[in-house]
PDB file of C-alpha atoms in Angstrom:
ATOM      1  CA  SER G   1     115.178 127.868 114.891  1.00 50.00           C
ATOM      2  CA  SER G   2     117.990 129.360 112.711  1.00 76.00           C
ATOM      3  CA  TYR G   3     118.542 127.851 109.123  1.00 84.00           C
ATOM      4  CA  PHE G   4     121.054 129.827 107.924  1.00 85.00           C
ATOM      5  CA  ASP G   5     124.032 131.776 108.927  1.00 87.00           C
ATOM      6  CA  VAL G   6     126.860 133.769 107.336  1.00 90.00           C
ATOM      7  CA  SER G   7     130.231 134.226 108.197  1.00 89.00           C
ATOM      8  CA  PHE G   8     133.654 135.499 107.004  1.00 90.00           C
ATOM      9  CA  SER G   9     137.187 133.953 107.040  1.00 89.00           C
ATOM     10  CA  GLY G  10     140.365 134.661 105.355  1.00 91.00           C
ATOM     11  CA  GLY G  11     138.396 137.013 102.818  1.00 90.00           C
ATOM     12  CA  ASN G  12     135.871 134.567 102.066  1.00 92.00           C
ATOM     13  CA  THR G  13     132.095 134.307 102.673  1.00 90.00           C
ATOM     14  CA  VAL G  14     130.785 130.791 104.431  1.00 92.00           C
ATOM     15  CA  LEU G  15     127.169 129.967 104.204  1.00 90.00           C
ATOM     16  CA  SER G  16     125.885 127.589 106.752  1.00 90.00           C
ATOM     17  CA  VAL G  17     122.794 125.564 106.270  1.00 89.00           C
ATOM     18  CA  ASP G  18     121.087 123.718 109.082  1.00 86.00           C
ATOM     19  CA  TYR G  19     118.289 122.108 106.964  1.00 84.00           C
ATOM     20  CA  ASN G  20     116.004 121.200 109.817  1.00 79.00           C
ATOM     21  CA  GLY G  21     116.659 123.938 112.272  1.00 72.00           C
ATOM     22  CA  ALA G  22     116.827 121.537 115.216  1.00 68.00           C
ATOM     23  CA  ALA G  23     118.935 122.427 118.422  1.00 64.00           C
ATOM     24  CA  GLY G  24     122.576 121.678 118.216  1.00 65.00           C
ATOM     25  CA  PRO G  25     125.344 120.530 120.440  1.00 64.00           C
ATOM     26  CA  ALA G  26     124.340 121.534 124.060  1.00 62.00           C
ATOM     27  CA  GLY G  27     121.346 123.111 122.669  1.00 62.00           C
ATOM     28  CA  SER G  28     123.065 125.982 120.656  1.00 65.00           C
ATOM     29  CA  GLY G  29     120.089 126.122 118.409  1.00 68.00           C
ATOM     30  CA  PHE G  30     121.973 125.904 114.976  1.00 76.00           C
ATOM     31  CA  ASP G  31     123.909 122.469 113.884  1.00 80.00           C
ATOM     32  CA  ALA G  32     124.899 123.273 110.306  1.00 85.00           C
ATOM     33  CA  GLN G  33     124.866 120.303 108.183  1.00 87.00           C
ATOM     34  CA  LEU G  34     126.172 121.856 104.970  1.00 91.00           C
ATOM     35  CA  HIS G  35     128.589 124.625 104.593  1.00 91.00           C
ATOM     36  CA  VAL G  36     129.445 126.352 101.213  1.00 91.00           C
ATOM     37  CA  VAL G  37     132.539 128.638 100.806  1.00 93.00           C
ATOM     38  CA  LEU G  38     132.535 131.176  98.593  1.00 90.00           C
ATOM     39  CA  GLN G  39     136.196 131.678  98.089  1.00 93.00           C
ATOM     40  CA  GLY G  40     137.441 135.335  97.339  1.00 92.00           C
ATOM     41  CA  VAL G  41     134.356 136.732  98.211  1.00 89.00           C
ATOM     42  CA  SER G  42     134.889 139.074 101.478  1.00 87.00           C
ATOM     43  CA  GLN G  43     132.328 140.771 103.772  1.00 86.00           C
ATOM     44  CA  ALA G  44     133.188 144.102 101.588  1.00 85.00           C
ATOM     45  CA  SER G  45     131.427 141.968  98.670  1.00 83.00           C
ATOM     46  CA  TRP G  46     128.272 142.365 100.631  1.00 80.00           C
ATOM     47  CA  GLY G  47     128.792 146.121 101.566  1.00 79.00           C
ATOM     48  CA  GLY G  48     130.132 145.279 104.903  1.00 80.00           C
ATOM     49  CA  THR G  49     127.045 143.114 106.191  1.00 77.00           C
ATOM     50  CA  HIS G  50     126.740 140.310 108.327  1.00 77.00           C
ATOM     51  CA  ASP G  51     123.055 140.281 107.714  1.00 84.00           C
ATOM     52  CA  GLU G  52     121.707 136.813 106.619  1.00 86.00           C
ATOM     53  CA  THR G  53     118.791 138.224 104.573  1.00 86.00           C
ATOM     54  CA  GLN G  54     120.567 140.797 102.980  1.00 87.00           C
ATOM     55  CA  VAL G  55     123.022 138.193 101.831  1.00 86.00           C
ATOM     56  CA  LEU G  56     120.657 135.762 100.460  1.00 86.00           C
ATOM     57  CA  THR G  57     118.360 138.535  98.626  1.00 86.00           C
ATOM     58  CA  THR G  58     121.409 139.713  96.911  1.00 86.00           C
ATOM     59  CA  LEU G  59     122.432 136.054  95.943  1.00 85.00           C
ATOM     60  CA  ILE G  60     118.929 135.504  94.656  1.00 88.00           C
ATOM     61  CA  ALA G  61     118.508 138.827  92.893  1.00 88.00           C
ATOM     62  CA  ASN G  62     122.036 138.439  91.021  1.00 86.00           C
ATOM     63  CA  GLY G  63     120.831 134.899  90.043  1.00 88.00           C
ATOM     64  CA  GLN G  64     123.756 133.284  91.905  1.00 84.00           C
ATOM     65  CA  LEU G  65     121.116 131.228  94.041  1.00 81.00           C
ATOM     66  CA  THR G  66     117.989 129.697  92.492  1.00 76.00           C
ATOM     67  CA  THR G  67     115.197 128.759  94.610  1.00 67.00           C
TER      68      THR G  67
END
């Protein structure tokens, strides 16, 4: 199951969260219930990565996301 996805659109970073990890429509495996848009935070802000683990690690390390 997947609980977290990172995507990029129009110079923004979109963090999508599937809090229960249940399959989505047509068994897609991801059905996000929450979308957080980081306006003006482009993919370049993450070193060009699309890796969810690296984005989460960076947010936590910088104190921008707390657990």
